[in-house]
mmCIF file of C-alpha atoms in Angstrom:
data_model
loop_
_atom_site.group_PDB
_atom_site.id
_atom_site.type_symbol
_atom_site.label_atom_id
_atom_site.label_comp_id
_atom_site.label_asym_id
_atom_site.label_seq_id
_atom_site.Cartn_x
_atom_site.Cartn_y
_atom_site.Cartn_z
ATOM 1 C CA MET A 17 0.004 0.048 -0.021
ATOM 2 C CA LYS A 18 1.381 3.431 -0.980
ATOM 3 C CA LEU A 19 1.630 6.139 1.679
ATOM 4 C CA SER A 20 1.296 9.642 0.136
ATOM 5 C CA PRO A 21 4.082 12.195 0.878
ATOM 6 C CA ARG A 22 1.493 14.167 2.677
ATOM 7 C CA ASP A 23 0.935 11.374 5.343
ATOM 8 C CA VAL A 24 4.491 10.533 6.049
ATOM 9 C CA ARG A 25 5.041 12.992 8.748
ATOM 10 C CA ALA A 26 1.662 12.208 10.396
ATOM 11 C CA PHE A 27 2.487 8.371 10.356
ATOM 12 C CA CYS A 28 5.956 9.085 11.668
ATOM 13 C CA THR A 29 4.475 11.168 14.760
ATOM 14 C CA LYS A 30 1.807 8.381 15.476
ATOM 15 C CA PRO A 31 2.783 4.954 13.627
ATOM 16 C CA ASP A 32 -0.032 2.669 12.984
ATOM 17 C CA LEU A 33 1.490 -0.749 14.176
ATOM 18 C CA ARG A 34 -1.258 -2.978 12.640
ATOM 19 C CA HIS A 35 1.055 -2.905 9.634
ATOM 20 C CA ALA A 36 3.959 -5.254 9.715
ATOM 21 C CA ALA A 37 6.617 -3.044 7.765
ATOM 22 C CA ILE A 38 7.190 0.319 5.905
ATOM 23 C CA LEU A 39 9.559 0.764 2.979
ATOM 24 C CA LEU A 40 11.101 4.235 3.046
ATOM 25 C CA TYR A 41 12.948 4.948 -0.448
ATOM 26 C CA GLY A 42 14.263 8.103 -2.143
ATOM 27 C CA PRO A 43 17.018 9.648 -3.982
ATOM 28 C CA ASP A 44 18.594 11.499 -1.110
ATOM 29 C CA PRO A 45 20.020 9.009 1.711
ATOM 30 C CA MET A 46 20.199 11.726 4.131
ATOM 31 C CA ARG A 47 16.508 12.697 4.069
ATOM 32 C CA VAL A 48 15.348 8.863 4.039
ATOM 33 C CA ASP A 49 17.618 8.328 7.124
ATOM 34 C CA MET A 50 16.123 11.400 9.005
ATOM 35 C CA VAL A 51 12.717 9.999 8.359
ATOM 36 C CA ARG A 52 13.765 6.572 9.423
ATOM 37 C CA LYS A 53 15.127 7.949 12.726
ATOM 38 C CA ASP A 54 12.087 9.744 13.604
ATOM 39 C CA LEU A 55 9.827 6.843 12.679
ATOM 40 C CA VAL A 56 11.703 4.337 14.873
ATOM 41 C CA ALA A 57 12.053 6.876 17.612
ATOM 42 C CA ALA A 58 7.993 7.152 17.693
ATOM 43 C CA VAL A 59 7.617 3.344 17.643
ATOM 44 C CA LEU A 60 10.125 2.520 20.375
ATOM 45 C CA ASP A 61 9.370 5.498 22.556
ATOM 46 C CA ALA A 62 12.055 6.396 25.269
ATOM 47 C CA GLY A 63 14.618 3.900 26.148
ATOM 48 C CA GLY A 64 13.988 1.375 23.385
ATOM 49 C CA VAL A 65 17.641 1.275 22.381
ATOM 50 C CA GLU A 66 18.884 0.684 25.655
ATOM 51 C CA GLU A 67 16.264 -2.240 26.261
ATOM 52 C CA MET A 68 17.457 -3.414 23.204
ATOM 53 C CA ARG A 69 14.131 -3.503 21.232
ATOM 54 C CA LEU A 70 15.918 -2.380 18.281
ATOM 55 C CA THR A 71 17.525 -4.991 16.048
ATOM 56 C CA ARG A 72 19.521 -3.805 12.773
ATOM 57 C CA PHE A 73 19.675 -6.194 9.952
ATOM 58 C CA ALA A 74 21.880 -5.852 6.900
ATOM 59 C CA ALA A 75 19.979 -6.135 3.595
ATOM 60 C CA ALA A 76 22.688 -8.751 2.398
ATOM 61 C CA ASP A 77 21.939 -10.724 5.567
ATOM 62 C CA ALA A 78 18.217 -10.673 4.994
ATOM 63 C CA ARG A 79 18.793 -11.885 1.317
ATOM 64 C CA LYS A 80 21.203 -14.686 2.210
ATOM 65 C CA ASP A 81 19.358 -15.844 5.308
ATOM 66 C CA PRO A 82 15.568 -15.557 5.275
ATOM 67 C CA ALA A 83 15.027 -17.613 8.256
ATOM 68 C CA ALA A 84 17.205 -15.334 10.257
ATOM 69 C CA LEU A 85 15.032 -12.401 9.428
ATOM 70 C CA ALA A 86 11.965 -14.069 10.374
ATOM 71 C CA ASP A 87 13.454 -15.128 13.601
ATOM 72 C CA ALA A 88 14.743 -11.582 14.355
ATOM 73 C CA THR A 89 11.076 -10.450 13.648
ATOM 74 C CA ARG A 90 9.375 -12.899 16.034
ATOM 75 C CA ALA A 91 11.941 -12.824 18.593
ATOM 76 C CA GLN A 92 11.072 -11.526 22.299
ATOM 77 C CA GLY A 93 13.314 -9.355 24.086
ATOM 78 C CA PHE A 94 14.024 -9.272 27.947
ATOM 79 C CA PHE A 95 11.989 -5.805 28.312
ATOM 80 C CA PRO A 96 8.326 -5.208 27.470
ATOM 81 C CA GLY A 97 7.534 -3.018 24.601
ATOM 82 C CA GLN A 98 7.191 -2.675 20.937
ATOM 83 C CA ARG A 99 10.205 -3.884 19.112
ATOM 84 C CA VAL A 100 11.781 -2.525 15.764
ATOM 85 C CA VAL A 101 13.764 -4.287 13.094
ATOM 86 C CA GLU A 102 15.780 -2.242 10.582
ATOM 87 C CA ILE A 103 16.790 -3.298 7.224
ATOM 88 C CA ASP A 104 19.145 -0.744 5.678
ATOM 89 C CA ASP A 105 20.238 -0.269 2.246
ATOM 90 C CA ALA A 106 17.794 -2.669 0.841
ATOM 91 C CA ALA A 107 17.550 -3.471 -2.803
ATOM 92 C CA ASP A 108 15.480 -6.005 -5.029
ATOM 93 C CA GLY A 109 17.780 -8.802 -4.077
ATOM 94 C CA ALA A 110 16.131 -8.862 -0.582
ATOM 95 C CA SER A 111 12.621 -8.860 -2.061
ATOM 96 C CA LYS A 112 12.026 -12.532 -1.491
ATOM 97 C CA SER A 113 13.234 -12.814 1.815
ATOM 98 C CA ILE A 114 10.999 -9.804 3.097
ATOM 99 C CA ALA A 115 7.937 -11.108 1.283
ATOM 100 C CA ALA A 116 8.397 -14.285 3.185
ATOM 101 C CA MET A 117 8.679 -12.329 6.320
ATOM 102 C CA LEU A 118 5.495 -10.542 5.588
ATOM 103 C CA GLU A 119 3.503 -13.585 4.935
ATOM 104 C CA GLU A 120 4.490 -15.085 8.280
ATOM 105 C CA TRP A 121 4.296 -11.828 10.309
ATOM 106 C CA ARG A 122 1.786 -11.836 13.067
ATOM 107 C CA GLU A 123 0.417 -9.249 15.557
ATOM 108 C CA GLY A 124 2.952 -8.745 18.473
ATOM 109 C CA ASP A 125 5.909 -9.178 16.068
ATOM 110 C CA ALA A 126 8.493 -6.459 15.473
ATOM 111 C CA PHE A 127 7.607 -3.698 13.490
ATOM 112 C CA VAL A 128 10.043 -3.753 10.158
ATOM 113 C CA VAL A 129 11.563 -0.690 8.793
ATOM 114 C CA VAL A 130 13.069 -0.991 5.334
ATOM 115 C CA SER A 131 15.291 1.920 4.025
ATOM 116 C CA ALA A 132 16.469 1.970 0.357
ATOM 117 C CA GLY A 133 17.865 4.438 -2.297
ATOM 118 C CA GLN A 134 15.681 5.440 -5.259
ATOM 119 C CA LEU A 135 13.624 2.663 -6.655
ATOM 120 C CA THR A 136 12.039 2.609 -10.037
ATOM 121 C CA PRO A 137 8.406 1.518 -10.567
ATOM 122 C CA ARG A 138 9.674 -1.648 -11.905
ATOM 123 C CA SER A 139 11.436 -2.389 -8.586
ATOM 124 C CA SER A 140 10.395 -5.707 -7.200
ATOM 125 C CA LEU A 141 10.988 -4.408 -3.610
ATOM 126 C CA ARG A 142 8.842 -1.381 -4.372
ATOM 127 C CA LYS A 143 6.074 -3.579 -5.951
ATOM 128 C CA LEU A 144 6.116 -5.854 -2.980
ATOM 129 C CA PHE A 145 5.337 -3.155 -0.231
ATOM 130 C CA GLU A 146 3.039 -1.272 -2.661
ATOM 131 C CA GLY A 147 0.956 -4.446 -3.311
ATOM 132 C CA ALA A 148 1.157 -5.919 0.292
ATOM 133 C CA HIS A 149 -1.852 -5.725 2.522
ATOM 134 C CA ASN A 150 0.065 -5.345 5.766
ATOM 135 C CA ALA A 151 2.799 -3.216 4.721
ATOM 136 C CA LEU A 152 3.387 0.499 3.522
ATOM 137 C CA ALA A 153 5.612 2.006 0.771
ATOM 138 C CA ALA A 154 6.717 5.721 1.338
ATOM 139 C CA ALA A 155 8.692 7.543 -1.328
ATOM 140 C CA ILE A 156 10.881 10.573 0.355
ATOM 141 C CA TYR A 157 11.294 13.159 -2.128
ATOM 142 C CA ALA A 158 13.854 16.121 -1.971
ATOM 143 C CA ASP A 159 11.242 18.669 -1.566
ATOM 144 C CA PRO A 160 11.927 21.852 0.354
ATOM 145 C CA PRO A 161 10.872 21.122 4.189
ATOM 146 C CA SER A 162 7.484 22.597 5.163
ATOM 147 C CA ARG A 163 6.956 24.809 8.289
ATOM 148 C CA ASP A 164 5.794 21.673 9.903
ATOM 149 C CA ASP A 165 9.039 19.851 8.982
ATOM 150 C CA VAL A 166 11.046 22.771 10.373
ATOM 151 C CA GLU A 167 9.018 22.857 13.543
ATOM 152 C CA ALA A 168 9.563 19.090 14.068
ATOM 153 C CA ALA A 169 13.273 19.711 13.565
ATOM 154 C CA LEU A 170 13.403 22.197 16.044
ATOM 155 C CA ARG A 171 11.765 20.102 18.481
ATOM 156 C CA ARG A 172 14.167 17.247 17.919
ATOM 157 C CA ALA A 173 17.141 19.695 18.713
ATOM 158 C CA GLY A 174 15.626 20.832 21.790
ATOM 159 C CA VAL A 175 14.851 24.499 20.426
ATOM 160 C CA ARG A 176 11.636 25.321 21.851
ATOM 161 C CA ASP A 177 11.204 29.231 21.398
ATOM 162 C CA VAL A 178 11.678 31.101 18.330
ATOM 163 C CA ALA A 179 10.949 34.642 18.168
ATOM 164 C CA PRO A 180 8.150 35.488 15.468
ATOM 165 C CA GLU A 181 10.536 37.757 13.427
ATOM 166 C CA ALA A 182 13.220 35.116 13.362
ATOM 167 C CA MET A 183 10.922 32.116 12.069
ATOM 168 C CA PRO A 184 11.232 33.322 8.336
ATOM 169 C CA ASP A 185 14.897 33.070 8.787
ATOM 170 C CA VAL A 186 14.897 29.684 10.348
ATOM 171 C CA LEU A 187 12.533 28.546 7.252
ATOM 172 C CA SER A 188 15.108 30.211 4.702
ATOM 173 C CA LEU A 189 18.011 28.395 6.319
ATOM 174 C CA ALA A 190 16.171 25.073 6.131
ATOM 175 C CA HIS A 191 15.629 25.493 2.382
ATOM 176 C CA ALA A 192 19.092 26.520 1.605
ATOM 177 C CA LEU A 193 20.954 23.648 3.607
ATOM 178 C CA ASP A 194 20.988 19.801 3.472
ATOM 179 C CA PRO A 195 18.810 18.266 6.053
ATOM 180 C CA GLY A 196 21.839 16.903 7.930
ATOM 181 C CA ASP A 197 23.434 20.314 7.834
ATOM 182 C CA PHE A 198 20.364 22.110 9.112
ATOM 183 C CA GLN A 199 19.609 19.802 11.940
ATOM 184 C CA GLN A 200 23.410 20.001 13.029
ATOM 185 C CA THR A 201 22.868 23.763 12.773
ATOM 186 C CA LEU A 202 20.055 23.315 15.263
ATOM 187 C CA GLU A 203 21.509 21.315 17.399
ATOM 188 C CA LYS A 204 24.339 24.005 17.674
ATOM 189 C CA LEU A 205 21.799 26.670 18.145
ATOM 190 C CA ALA A 206 20.303 24.567 21.075
ATOM 191 C CA LEU A 207 23.573 24.537 22.631
ATOM 192 C CA TYR A 208 24.160 28.150 22.185
ATOM 193 C CA LYS A 209 20.766 28.911 23.968
ATOM 194 C CA LEU A 210 21.248 26.506 26.843
ATOM 195 C CA GLU A 211 21.806 29.242 29.376
ATOM 196 C CA ASP A 212 19.609 31.825 27.577
ATOM 197 C CA ALA A 213 15.690 31.516 28.566
ATOM 198 C CA GLY A 214 15.004 33.949 25.868
ATOM 199 C CA PRO A 215 13.457 33.101 22.286
ATOM 200 C CA VAL A 216 16.015 32.473 19.430
ATOM 201 C CA THR A 217 16.544 35.621 17.422
ATOM 202 C CA SER A 218 18.058 36.338 13.962
ATOM 203 C CA LYS A 219 21.280 37.420 15.664
ATOM 204 C CA ASP A 220 21.323 33.961 17.323
ATOM 205 C CA LEU A 221 21.313 32.285 13.981
ATOM 206 C CA VAL A 222 24.079 34.484 12.548
ATOM 207 C CA ASP A 223 26.075 33.824 15.662
ATOM 208 C CA VAL A 224 25.949 29.799 15.269
ATOM 209 C CA MET A 225 26.806 29.996 11.571
ATOM 210 C CA PRO A 226 30.304 28.642 10.894
ATOM 211 C CA SER A 227 32.945 31.425 10.986
ATOM 212 C CA THR A 228 35.341 31.281 8.171
ATOM 213 C CA ILE A 229 37.689 33.700 6.041
ATOM 214 C CA GLU A 230 34.311 34.350 4.184
ATOM 215 C CA THR A 231 32.981 35.936 7.229
ATOM 216 C CA GLY A 232 35.851 38.552 7.324
ATOM 217 C CA LEU A 233 35.588 39.126 3.433
ATOM 218 C CA ASP A 234 31.739 39.650 3.837
ATOM 219 C CA ASP A 235 32.692 42.546 6.481
ATOM 220 C CA VAL A 236 35.012 44.297 4.168
ATOM 221 C CA ILE A 237 32.727 44.292 1.309
ATOM 222 C CA SER A 238 29.886 45.575 3.331
ATOM 223 C CA LEU A 239 32.347 48.624 4.281
ATOM 224 C CA VAL A 240 32.658 49.101 0.385
ATOM 225 C CA ALA A 241 28.845 48.878 -0.074
ATOM 226 C CA ASP A 242 28.411 51.426 2.784
ATOM 227 C CA GLY A 243 30.853 53.741 1.231
ATOM 228 C CA ALA A 244 32.928 53.583 4.495
ATOM 229 C CA ALA A 245 36.181 54.518 2.662
ATOM 230 C CA GLY A 246 38.268 55.288 5.721
ATOM 231 C CA ALA A 247 37.411 52.084 7.659
ATOM 232 C CA LEU A 248 37.895 50.182 4.334
ATOM 233 C CA ALA A 249 41.345 51.471 3.994
ATOM 234 C CA GLN A 250 42.349 50.174 7.400
ATOM 235 C CA SER A 251 40.688 46.925 6.703
ATOM 236 C CA LEU A 252 42.509 45.948 3.459
ATOM 237 C CA PRO A 253 45.913 45.141 4.967
ATOM 238 C CA LYS A 254 44.282 42.705 7.435
ATOM 239 C CA LEU A 255 42.320 41.168 4.623
ATOM 240 C CA ALA A 256 45.554 40.691 2.534
ATOM 241 C CA ASN A 257 47.429 39.196 5.639
ATOM 242 C CA GLN A 258 44.474 36.585 6.063
ATOM 243 C CA GLY A 259 45.197 35.274 2.672
ATOM 244 C CA ALA A 260 42.255 36.450 0.608
ATOM 245 C CA GLN A 261 42.941 35.918 -3.022
ATOM 246 C CA PRO A 262 42.347 39.179 -5.345
ATOM 247 C CA THR A 263 40.144 36.964 -7.645
ATOM 248 C CA ALA A 264 38.292 35.532 -4.817
ATOM 249 C CA VAL A 265 37.576 39.184 -3.537
ATOM 250 C CA CYS A 266 36.571 40.257 -7.037
ATOM 251 C CA ILE A 267 33.959 37.160 -7.274
ATOM 252 C CA ALA A 268 32.562 38.072 -3.796
ATOM 253 C CA LEU A 269 32.303 41.795 -4.681
ATOM 254 C CA ASN A 270 30.286 40.771 -7.710
ATOM 255 C CA ARG A 271 28.020 38.433 -5.822
ATOM 256 C CA HIS A 272 27.286 40.874 -3.422
ATOM 257 C CA PHE A 273 26.506 43.715 -5.682
ATOM 258 C CA ARG A 274 24.442 41.352 -8.045
ATOM 259 C CA GLN A 275 22.313 40.603 -5.038
ATOM 260 C CA LEU A 276 22.015 44.293 -4.289
ATOM 261 C CA HIS A 277 20.858 44.788 -7.893
ATOM 262 C CA ALA A 278 18.429 42.147 -7.834
ATOM 263 C CA ALA A 279 17.151 43.340 -4.537
ATOM 264 C CA ALA A 280 16.922 47.010 -5.932
ATOM 265 C CA THR A 281 14.904 45.794 -9.061
ATOM 266 C CA HIS A 282 12.437 43.439 -7.151
ATOM 267 C CA PRO A 283 8.942 44.516 -7.676
ATOM 268 C CA GLN A 284 8.044 43.730 -3.905
ATOM 269 C CA GLY A 285 11.065 45.510 -2.549
ATOM 270 C CA PRO A 286 14.623 44.565 -1.377
ATOM 271 C CA GLY A 287 13.433 42.772 1.855
ATOM 272 C CA GLN A 288 11.395 40.336 -0.146
ATOM 273 C CA ALA A 289 14.075 39.796 -2.586
ATOM 274 C CA LEU A 290 16.748 39.219 0.124
ATOM 275 C CA ALA A 291 14.358 36.865 2.065
ATOM 276 C CA ARG A 292 14.314 34.588 -1.060
ATOM 277 C CA ALA A 293 17.952 34.736 -1.858
ATOM 278 C CA ARG A 294 20.077 31.542 -2.080
ATOM 279 C CA PRO A 295 21.900 31.178 0.236
ATOM 280 C CA PRO A 296 19.677 33.145 2.519
ATOM 281 C CA VAL A 297 20.420 36.398 3.761
ATOM 282 C CA PHE A 298 18.793 37.116 7.356
ATOM 283 C CA GLY A 299 19.317 39.108 10.613
ATOM 284 C CA PRO A 300 21.581 42.137 10.731
ATOM 285 C CA ARG A 301 23.117 41.446 7.316
ATOM 286 C CA ARG A 302 19.832 41.444 5.438
ATOM 287 C CA ASP A 303 18.914 45.003 7.118
ATOM 288 C CA ALA A 304 22.362 46.152 6.043
ATOM 289 C CA MET A 305 21.773 44.787 2.467
ATOM 290 C CA THR A 306 18.285 46.324 2.351
ATOM 291 C CA ARG A 307 19.502 49.662 3.179
ATOM 292 C CA GLN A 308 22.539 49.395 0.724
ATOM 293 C CA ALA A 309 20.107 48.453 -2.096
ATOM 294 C CA GLN A 310 17.733 51.368 -1.389
ATOM 295 C CA ASP A 311 20.935 53.823 -0.973
ATOM 296 C CA TRP A 312 22.512 52.798 -4.313
ATOM 297 C CA GLY A 313 19.307 52.260 -6.650
ATOM 298 C CA SER A 314 19.354 50.157 -9.559
ATOM 299 C CA ALA A 315 21.020 52.562 -12.090
ATOM 300 C CA ARG A 316 24.296 53.077 -9.828
ATOM 301 C CA LEU A 317 24.596 49.438 -9.106
ATOM 302 C CA GLU A 318 24.607 48.789 -12.794
ATOM 303 C CA GLY A 319 27.541 50.968 -13.024
ATOM 304 C CA VAL A 320 29.319 49.557 -10.126
ATOM 305 C CA LEU A 321 28.733 45.718 -11.744
ATOM 306 C CA LYS A 322 30.408 47.310 -14.907
ATOM 307 C CA LEU A 323 33.560 48.595 -12.781
ATOM 308 C CA ILE A 324 33.642 45.111 -11.110
ATOM 309 C CA LEU A 325 33.422 43.197 -14.599
ATOM 310 C CA ASP A 326 36.284 45.420 -16.055
ATOM 311 C CA ALA A 327 38.298 44.626 -13.071
ATOM 312 C CA ASP A 328 37.817 40.821 -13.408
ATOM 313 C CA LEU A 329 38.586 40.809 -17.095
ATOM 314 C CA THR A 330 42.017 42.788 -16.205
ATOM 315 C CA LEU A 331 42.527 40.090 -13.563
ATOM 316 C CA ARG A 332 42.272 37.221 -16.004
ATOM 317 C CA SER A 333 44.143 39.093 -18.831
ATOM 318 C CA SER A 334 48.022 39.004 -19.376
ATOM 319 C CA SER A 335 48.149 42.506 -17.712
ATOM 320 C CA ALA A 336 51.468 43.192 -15.684
ATOM 321 C CA ALA A 337 49.332 45.197 -13.227
ATOM 322 C CA PRO A 338 49.602 43.679 -9.582
ATOM 323 C CA ALA A 339 46.217 41.855 -9.088
ATOM 324 C CA ARG A 340 45.969 43.091 -5.483
ATOM 325 C CA GLY A 341 46.471 46.626 -6.311
ATOM 326 C CA ILE A 342 43.738 46.272 -9.038
ATOM 327 C CA VAL A 343 41.261 44.922 -6.330
ATOM 328 C CA GLU A 344 42.022 47.223 -3.481
ATOM 329 C CA ARG A 345 41.784 50.200 -5.912
ATOM 330 C CA LEU A 346 38.486 48.961 -7.364
ATOM 331 C CA MET A 347 37.057 48.539 -3.806
ATOM 332 C CA ILE A 348 38.048 52.186 -2.768
ATOM 333 C CA ARG A 349 36.713 53.591 -6.189
ATOM 334 C CA ILE A 350 33.340 51.983 -5.315
ATOM 335 C CA ALA A 351 33.364 53.053 -1.904
ATOM 336 C CA MET A 352 34.000 56.737 -2.841
ATOM 337 C CA ALA A 353 31.242 56.750 -5.420
ATOM 338 C CA HIS A 354 28.583 55.703 -2.610
ATOM 339 C CA PRO A 355 25.578 58.255 -3.023
ATOM 340 C CA LYS A 356 25.989 59.856 0.597
#
């Protein structure tokens, strides 16, 4: 029996254990694995792993030894409570063994969770679960997470209170990151807020993002866009000492001012454009970029983009001019052109 994507989340929250098993499959192993973990946790409740009510069964072992799979499903543990048998990375080769297990399954046996990669409609494993009266097949697609998915991820990570104005930023982050990276970011956020009883803010999200050389480069480029020529002149030697390459700086400049141009020309205003940007722009940085887009305007930003393009072509040419000097002169020239 097929389980629609809309019903997968509801089933993971409250599993119907009248079914013997479920097949979770899809093109993204990380997404399939996260759904599997949520489902197993819901079936076992607290303490299930410690009470040895979870049995992991390799797909190759299930294929080679159908009797062992049946025994694992029927086995009784030392502790009371529902048991789960996991079969990971399953393929069509395990179909016969799993079919025999489904036929012999009786109420009170372990609930079986089978995970697999992408399966075509001709897959024997997929056909088995879709046609079985006591099993379910659920396709896990690489769709952007819904608000319910994001709220469930927040609960898993232990983040209980998010300020209303920060929730759009959390949603943007969920759409931009892979599910595993997003969950790790939320877990880091939970630790960051461990001693802070207040709600999560956009600033908190910015604070838990990885700190790399890009962060320092973004700060310098923001000085360029703000027209802060004096502060920029003091920051350029520090940027060079960090090892930032002129070509990389030019690319970052181009990316920033293209975002500003897109924001300045968006029919619903800069804020909406930046909220939908990929990667997401949120918190104080979004406020700063909104102001920059409004200050420059689309016409001036087109002129800036032309200057950046000319500098980029010079860097890639056979010119003997020093690359660092070209880029630093470009940045100061743009800052000086700011419409103050």
